[in-house]
mmCIF file of N, CA, C and O in Angstrom:
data_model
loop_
_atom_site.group_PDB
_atom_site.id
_atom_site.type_symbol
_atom_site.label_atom_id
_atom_site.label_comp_id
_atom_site.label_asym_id
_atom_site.label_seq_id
_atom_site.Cartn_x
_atom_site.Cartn_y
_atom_site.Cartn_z
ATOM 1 N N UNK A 137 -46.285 -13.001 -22.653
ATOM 2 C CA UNK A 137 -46.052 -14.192 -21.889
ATOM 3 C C UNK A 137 -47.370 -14.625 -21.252
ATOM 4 O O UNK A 137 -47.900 -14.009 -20.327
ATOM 5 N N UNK A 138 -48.016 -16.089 -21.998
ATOM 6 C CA UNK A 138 -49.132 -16.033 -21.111
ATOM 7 C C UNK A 138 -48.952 -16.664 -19.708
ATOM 8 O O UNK A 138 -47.978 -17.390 -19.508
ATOM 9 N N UNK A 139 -49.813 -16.427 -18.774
ATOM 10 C CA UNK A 139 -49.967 -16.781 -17.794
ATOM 11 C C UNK A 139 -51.041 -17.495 -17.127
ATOM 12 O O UNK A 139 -52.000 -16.902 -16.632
ATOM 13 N N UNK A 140 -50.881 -18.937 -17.100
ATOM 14 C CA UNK A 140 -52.311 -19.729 -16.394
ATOM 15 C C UNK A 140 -52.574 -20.496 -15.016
ATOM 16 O O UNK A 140 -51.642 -20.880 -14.310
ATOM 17 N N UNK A 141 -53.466 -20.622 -14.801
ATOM 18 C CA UNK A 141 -53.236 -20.827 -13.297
ATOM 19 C C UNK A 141 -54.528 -21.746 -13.119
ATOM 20 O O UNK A 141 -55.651 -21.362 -12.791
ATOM 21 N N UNK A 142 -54.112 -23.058 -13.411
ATOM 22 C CA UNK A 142 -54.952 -23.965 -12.748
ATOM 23 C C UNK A 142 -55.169 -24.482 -11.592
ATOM 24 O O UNK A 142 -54.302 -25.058 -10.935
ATOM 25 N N UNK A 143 -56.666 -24.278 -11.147
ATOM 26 C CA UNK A 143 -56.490 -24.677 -9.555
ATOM 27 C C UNK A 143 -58.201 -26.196 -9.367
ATOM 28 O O UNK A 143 -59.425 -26.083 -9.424
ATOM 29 N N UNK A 144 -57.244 -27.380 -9.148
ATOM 30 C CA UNK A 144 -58.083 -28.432 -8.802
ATOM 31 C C UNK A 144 -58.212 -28.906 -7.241
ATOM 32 O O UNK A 144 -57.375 -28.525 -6.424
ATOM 33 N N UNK A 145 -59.089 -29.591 -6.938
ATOM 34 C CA UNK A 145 -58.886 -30.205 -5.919
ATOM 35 C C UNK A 145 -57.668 -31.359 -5.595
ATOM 36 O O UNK A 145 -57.196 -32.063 -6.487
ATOM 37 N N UNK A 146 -57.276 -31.427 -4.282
ATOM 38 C CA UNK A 146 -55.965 -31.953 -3.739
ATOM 39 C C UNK A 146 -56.615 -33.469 -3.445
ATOM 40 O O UNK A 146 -56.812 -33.713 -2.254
ATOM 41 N N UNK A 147 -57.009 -34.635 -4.523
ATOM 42 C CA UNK A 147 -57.569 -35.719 -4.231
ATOM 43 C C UNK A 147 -56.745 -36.587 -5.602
ATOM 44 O O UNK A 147 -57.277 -37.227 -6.510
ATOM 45 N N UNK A 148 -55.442 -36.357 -5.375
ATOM 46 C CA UNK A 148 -54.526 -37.265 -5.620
ATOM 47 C C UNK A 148 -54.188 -37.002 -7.072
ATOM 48 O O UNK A 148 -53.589 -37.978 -7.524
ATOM 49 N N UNK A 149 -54.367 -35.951 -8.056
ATOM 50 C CA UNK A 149 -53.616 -36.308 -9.340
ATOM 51 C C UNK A 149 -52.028 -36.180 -9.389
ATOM 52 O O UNK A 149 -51.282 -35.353 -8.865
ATOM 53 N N UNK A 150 -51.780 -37.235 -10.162
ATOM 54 C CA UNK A 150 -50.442 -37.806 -10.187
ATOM 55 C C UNK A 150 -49.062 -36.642 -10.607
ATOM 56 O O UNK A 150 -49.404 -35.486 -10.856
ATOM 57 N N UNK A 151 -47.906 -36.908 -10.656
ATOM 58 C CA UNK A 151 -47.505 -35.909 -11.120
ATOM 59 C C UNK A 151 -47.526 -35.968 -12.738
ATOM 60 O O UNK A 151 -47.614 -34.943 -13.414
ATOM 61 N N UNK A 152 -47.439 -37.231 -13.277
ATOM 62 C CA UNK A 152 -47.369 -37.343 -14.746
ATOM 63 C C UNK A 152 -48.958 -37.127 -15.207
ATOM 64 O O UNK A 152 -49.293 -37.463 -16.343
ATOM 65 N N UNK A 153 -49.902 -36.563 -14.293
ATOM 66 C CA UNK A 153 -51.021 -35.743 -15.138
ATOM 67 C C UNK A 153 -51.249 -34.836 -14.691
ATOM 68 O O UNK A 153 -52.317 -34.315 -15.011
ATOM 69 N N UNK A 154 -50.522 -34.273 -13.880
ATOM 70 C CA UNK A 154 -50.326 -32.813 -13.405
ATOM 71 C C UNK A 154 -48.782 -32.354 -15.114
ATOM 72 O O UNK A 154 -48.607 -31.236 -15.597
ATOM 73 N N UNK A 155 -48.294 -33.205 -15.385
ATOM 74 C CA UNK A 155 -47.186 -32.917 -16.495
ATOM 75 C C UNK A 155 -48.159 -33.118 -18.089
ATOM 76 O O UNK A 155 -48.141 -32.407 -19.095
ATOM 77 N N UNK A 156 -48.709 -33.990 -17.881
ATOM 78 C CA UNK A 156 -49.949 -34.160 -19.350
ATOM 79 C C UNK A 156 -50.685 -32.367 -19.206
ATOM 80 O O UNK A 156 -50.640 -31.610 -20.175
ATOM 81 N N UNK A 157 -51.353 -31.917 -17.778
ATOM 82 C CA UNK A 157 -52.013 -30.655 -17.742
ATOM 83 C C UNK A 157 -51.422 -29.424 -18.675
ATOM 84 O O UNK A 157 -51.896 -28.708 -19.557
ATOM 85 N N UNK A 158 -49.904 -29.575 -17.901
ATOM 86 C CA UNK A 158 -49.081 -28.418 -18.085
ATOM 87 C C UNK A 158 -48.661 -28.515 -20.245
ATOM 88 O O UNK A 158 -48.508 -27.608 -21.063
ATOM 89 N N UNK A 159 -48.631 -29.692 -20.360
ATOM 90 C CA UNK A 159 -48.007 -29.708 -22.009
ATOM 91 C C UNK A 159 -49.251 -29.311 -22.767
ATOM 92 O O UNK A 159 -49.040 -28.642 -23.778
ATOM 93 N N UNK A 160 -50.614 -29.618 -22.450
ATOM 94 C CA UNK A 160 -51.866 -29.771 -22.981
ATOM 95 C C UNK A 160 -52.188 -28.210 -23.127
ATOM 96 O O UNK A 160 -52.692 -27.766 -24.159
ATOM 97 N N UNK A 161 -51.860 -27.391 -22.008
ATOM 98 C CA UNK A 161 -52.333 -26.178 -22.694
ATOM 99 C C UNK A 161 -51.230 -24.902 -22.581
ATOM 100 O O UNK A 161 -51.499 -23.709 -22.440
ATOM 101 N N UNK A 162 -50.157 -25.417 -22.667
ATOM 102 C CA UNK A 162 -49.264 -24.566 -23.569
ATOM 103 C C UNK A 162 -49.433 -25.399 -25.058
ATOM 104 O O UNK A 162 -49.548 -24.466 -25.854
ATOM 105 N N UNK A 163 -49.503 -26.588 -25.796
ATOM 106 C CA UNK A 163 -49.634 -27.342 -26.851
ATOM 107 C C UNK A 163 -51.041 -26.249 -27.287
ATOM 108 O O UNK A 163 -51.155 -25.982 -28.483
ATOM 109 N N UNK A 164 -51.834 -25.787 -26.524
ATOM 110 C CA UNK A 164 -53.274 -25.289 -26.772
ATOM 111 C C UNK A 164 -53.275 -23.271 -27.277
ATOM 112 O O UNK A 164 -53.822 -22.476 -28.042
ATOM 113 N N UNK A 165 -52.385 -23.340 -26.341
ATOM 114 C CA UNK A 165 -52.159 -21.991 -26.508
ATOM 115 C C UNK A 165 -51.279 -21.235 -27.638
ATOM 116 O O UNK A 165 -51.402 -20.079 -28.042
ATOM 117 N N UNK A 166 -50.167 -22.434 -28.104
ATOM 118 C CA UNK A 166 -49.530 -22.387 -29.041
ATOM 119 C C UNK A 166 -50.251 -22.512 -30.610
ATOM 120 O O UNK A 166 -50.105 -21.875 -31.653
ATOM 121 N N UNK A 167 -51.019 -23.561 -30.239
ATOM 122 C CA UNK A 167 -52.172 -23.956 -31.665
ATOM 123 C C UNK A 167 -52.833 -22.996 -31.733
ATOM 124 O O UNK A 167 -52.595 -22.331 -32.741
ATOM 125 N N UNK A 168 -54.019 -22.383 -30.724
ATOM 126 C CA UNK A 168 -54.794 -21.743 -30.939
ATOM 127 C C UNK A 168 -54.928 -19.974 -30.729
ATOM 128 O O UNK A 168 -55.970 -19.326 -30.829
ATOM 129 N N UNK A 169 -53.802 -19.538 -30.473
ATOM 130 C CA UNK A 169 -53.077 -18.448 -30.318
ATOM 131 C C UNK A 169 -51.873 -17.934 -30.891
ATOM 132 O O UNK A 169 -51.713 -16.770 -31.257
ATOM 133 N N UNK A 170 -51.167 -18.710 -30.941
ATOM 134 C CA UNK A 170 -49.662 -18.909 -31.565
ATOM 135 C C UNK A 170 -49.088 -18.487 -30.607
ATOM 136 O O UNK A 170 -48.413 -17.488 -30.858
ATOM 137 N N UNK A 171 -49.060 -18.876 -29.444
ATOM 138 C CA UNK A 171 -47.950 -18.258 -28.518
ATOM 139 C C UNK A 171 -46.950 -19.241 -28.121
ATOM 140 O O UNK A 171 -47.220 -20.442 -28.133
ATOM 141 N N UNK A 172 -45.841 -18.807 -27.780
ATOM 142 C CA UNK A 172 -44.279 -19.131 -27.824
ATOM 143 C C UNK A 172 -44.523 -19.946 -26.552
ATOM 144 O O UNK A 172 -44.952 -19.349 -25.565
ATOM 145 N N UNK A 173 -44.222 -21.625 -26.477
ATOM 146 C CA UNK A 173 -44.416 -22.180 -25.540
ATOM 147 C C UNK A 173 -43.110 -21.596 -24.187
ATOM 148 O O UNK A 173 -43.233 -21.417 -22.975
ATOM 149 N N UNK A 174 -41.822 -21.432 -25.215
ATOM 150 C CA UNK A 174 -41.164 -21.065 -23.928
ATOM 151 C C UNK A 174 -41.044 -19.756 -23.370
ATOM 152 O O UNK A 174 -40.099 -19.196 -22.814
ATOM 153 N N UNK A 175 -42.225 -19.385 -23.643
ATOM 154 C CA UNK A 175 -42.348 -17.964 -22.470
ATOM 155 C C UNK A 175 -44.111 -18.289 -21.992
ATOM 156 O O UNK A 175 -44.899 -17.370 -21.766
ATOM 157 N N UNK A 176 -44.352 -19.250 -21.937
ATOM 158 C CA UNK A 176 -45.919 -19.814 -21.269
ATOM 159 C C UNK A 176 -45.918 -20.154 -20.211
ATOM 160 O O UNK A 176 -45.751 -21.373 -20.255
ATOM 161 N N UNK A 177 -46.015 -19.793 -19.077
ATOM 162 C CA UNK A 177 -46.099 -20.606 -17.498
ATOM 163 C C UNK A 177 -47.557 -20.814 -17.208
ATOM 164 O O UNK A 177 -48.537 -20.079 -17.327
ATOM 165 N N UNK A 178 -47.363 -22.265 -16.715
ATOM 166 C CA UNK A 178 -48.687 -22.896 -16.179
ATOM 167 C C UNK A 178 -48.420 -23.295 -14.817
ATOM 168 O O UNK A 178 -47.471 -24.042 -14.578
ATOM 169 N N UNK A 179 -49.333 -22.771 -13.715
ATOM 170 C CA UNK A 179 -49.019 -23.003 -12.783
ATOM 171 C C UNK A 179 -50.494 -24.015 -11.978
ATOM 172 O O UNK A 179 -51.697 -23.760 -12.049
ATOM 173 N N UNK A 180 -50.055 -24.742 -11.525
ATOM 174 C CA UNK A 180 -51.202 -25.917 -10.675
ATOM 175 C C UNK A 180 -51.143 -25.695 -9.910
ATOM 176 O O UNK A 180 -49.969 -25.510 -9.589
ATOM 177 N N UNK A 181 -52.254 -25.433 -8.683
ATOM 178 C CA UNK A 181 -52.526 -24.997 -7.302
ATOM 179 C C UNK A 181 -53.516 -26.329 -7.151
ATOM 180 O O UNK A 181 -54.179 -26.755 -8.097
ATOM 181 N N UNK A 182 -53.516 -26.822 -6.048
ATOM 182 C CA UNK A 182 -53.883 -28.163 -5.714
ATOM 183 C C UNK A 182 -54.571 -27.332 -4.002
ATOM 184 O O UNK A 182 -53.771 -26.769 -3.255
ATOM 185 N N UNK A 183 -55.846 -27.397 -3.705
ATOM 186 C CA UNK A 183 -56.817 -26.821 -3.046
ATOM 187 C C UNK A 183 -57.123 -28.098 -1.918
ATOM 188 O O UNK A 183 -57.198 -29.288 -2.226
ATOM 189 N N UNK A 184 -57.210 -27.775 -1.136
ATOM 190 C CA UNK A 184 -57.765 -29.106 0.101
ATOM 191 C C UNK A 184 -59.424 -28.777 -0.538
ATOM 192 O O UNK A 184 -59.741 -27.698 -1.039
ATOM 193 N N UNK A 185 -60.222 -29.797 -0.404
ATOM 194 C CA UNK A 185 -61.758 -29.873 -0.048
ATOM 195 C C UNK A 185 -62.570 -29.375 0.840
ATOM 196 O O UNK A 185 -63.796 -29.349 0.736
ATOM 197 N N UNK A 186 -61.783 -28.873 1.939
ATOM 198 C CA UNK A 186 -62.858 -27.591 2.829
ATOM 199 C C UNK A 186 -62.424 -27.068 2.701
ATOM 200 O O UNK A 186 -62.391 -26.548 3.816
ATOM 201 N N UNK A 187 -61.525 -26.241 1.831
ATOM 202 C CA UNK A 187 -61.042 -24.741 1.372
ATOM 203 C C UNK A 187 -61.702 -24.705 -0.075
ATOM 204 O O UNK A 187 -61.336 -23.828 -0.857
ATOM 205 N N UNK A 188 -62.622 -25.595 -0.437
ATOM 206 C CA UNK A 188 -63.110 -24.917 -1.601
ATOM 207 C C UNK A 188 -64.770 -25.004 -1.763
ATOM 208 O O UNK A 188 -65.334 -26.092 -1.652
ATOM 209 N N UNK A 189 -65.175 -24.327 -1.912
ATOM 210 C CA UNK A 189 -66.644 -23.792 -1.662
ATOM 211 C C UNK A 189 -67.902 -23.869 -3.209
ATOM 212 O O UNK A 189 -67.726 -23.598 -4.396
ATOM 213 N N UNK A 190 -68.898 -24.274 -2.585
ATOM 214 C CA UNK A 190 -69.731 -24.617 -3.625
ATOM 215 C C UNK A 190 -71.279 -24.439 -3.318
ATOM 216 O O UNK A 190 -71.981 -25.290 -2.772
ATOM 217 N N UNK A 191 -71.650 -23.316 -3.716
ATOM 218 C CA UNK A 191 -73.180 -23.211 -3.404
ATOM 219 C C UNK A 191 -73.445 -23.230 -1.576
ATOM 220 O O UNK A 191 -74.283 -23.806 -0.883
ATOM 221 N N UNK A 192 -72.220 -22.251 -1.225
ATOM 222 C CA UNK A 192 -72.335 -22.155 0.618
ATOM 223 C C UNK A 192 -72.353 -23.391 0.621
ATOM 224 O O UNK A 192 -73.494 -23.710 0.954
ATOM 225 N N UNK A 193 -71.461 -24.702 0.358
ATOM 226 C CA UNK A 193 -71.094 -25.583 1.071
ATOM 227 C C UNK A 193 -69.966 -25.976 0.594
ATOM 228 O O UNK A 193 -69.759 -25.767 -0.601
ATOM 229 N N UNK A 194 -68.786 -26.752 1.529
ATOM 230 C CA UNK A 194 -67.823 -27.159 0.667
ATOM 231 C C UNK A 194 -67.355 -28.600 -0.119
ATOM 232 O O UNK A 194 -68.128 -29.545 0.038
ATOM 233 N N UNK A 195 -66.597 -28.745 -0.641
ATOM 234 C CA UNK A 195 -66.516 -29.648 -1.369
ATOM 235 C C UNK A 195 -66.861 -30.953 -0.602
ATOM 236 O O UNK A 195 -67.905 -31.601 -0.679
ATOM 237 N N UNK A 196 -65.698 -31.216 0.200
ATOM 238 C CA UNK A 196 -65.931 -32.316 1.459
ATOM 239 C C UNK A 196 -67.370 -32.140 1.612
ATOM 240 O O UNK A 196 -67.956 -32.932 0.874
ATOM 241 N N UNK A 197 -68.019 -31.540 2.165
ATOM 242 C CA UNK A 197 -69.377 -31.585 2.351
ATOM 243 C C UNK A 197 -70.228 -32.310 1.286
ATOM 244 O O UNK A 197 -70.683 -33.451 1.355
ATOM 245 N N UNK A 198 -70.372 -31.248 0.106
ATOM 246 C CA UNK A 198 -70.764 -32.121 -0.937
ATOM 247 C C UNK A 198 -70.674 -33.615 -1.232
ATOM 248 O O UNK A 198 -71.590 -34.436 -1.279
ATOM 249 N N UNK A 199 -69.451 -33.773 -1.408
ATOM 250 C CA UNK A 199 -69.102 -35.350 -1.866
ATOM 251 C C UNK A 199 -69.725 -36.212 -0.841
ATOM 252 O O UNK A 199 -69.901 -37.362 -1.244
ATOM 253 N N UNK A 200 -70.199 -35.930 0.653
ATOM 254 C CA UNK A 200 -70.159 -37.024 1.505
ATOM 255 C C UNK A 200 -71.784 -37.069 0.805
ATOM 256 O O UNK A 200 -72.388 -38.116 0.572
ATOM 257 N N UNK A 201 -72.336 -35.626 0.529
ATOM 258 C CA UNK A 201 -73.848 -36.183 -0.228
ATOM 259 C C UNK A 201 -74.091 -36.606 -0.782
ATOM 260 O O UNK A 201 -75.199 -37.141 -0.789
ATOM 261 N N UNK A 202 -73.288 -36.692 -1.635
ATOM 262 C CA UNK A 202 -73.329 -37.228 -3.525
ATOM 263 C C UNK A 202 -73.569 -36.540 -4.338
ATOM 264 O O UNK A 202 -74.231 -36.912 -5.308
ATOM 265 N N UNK A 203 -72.968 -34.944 -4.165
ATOM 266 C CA UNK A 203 -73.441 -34.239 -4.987
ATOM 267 C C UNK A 203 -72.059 -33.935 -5.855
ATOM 268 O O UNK A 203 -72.101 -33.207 -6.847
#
């Protein structure tokens, strides 16, 4: 049973591409593995921007630089 665990930042993706995410790589895992989509869980974790960290700074931080 695979198990995946995508984790993006919390800056608005929709639920119908949070649902494109989830088909895209069980569709991926099935093609390129052969594994049984209905035992595949994909799970999306959606992260605030100062809980996620980048080169000792965080995201929020970054973006206000332009980096």
């Amino acid at each position: 049973m695979p198990y995946v665990n995508i984790k993006i930042t919390r800056e608005g993706a929709t639920a119908e591409q949070k649902a494109l995410l989830i088909q895209g790589v069980t569709e991926l895992l099935r093609d390129t593995l052969g594994k049984n989509p209905a035992t595949t869980v994909v799970v999306i974790d959606e992260v605030d921007t100062d809980n996620w960290g980048i080169g000792g700074e965080s995201v929020t931080v970054r973006r206000k630089q332009g980096q």
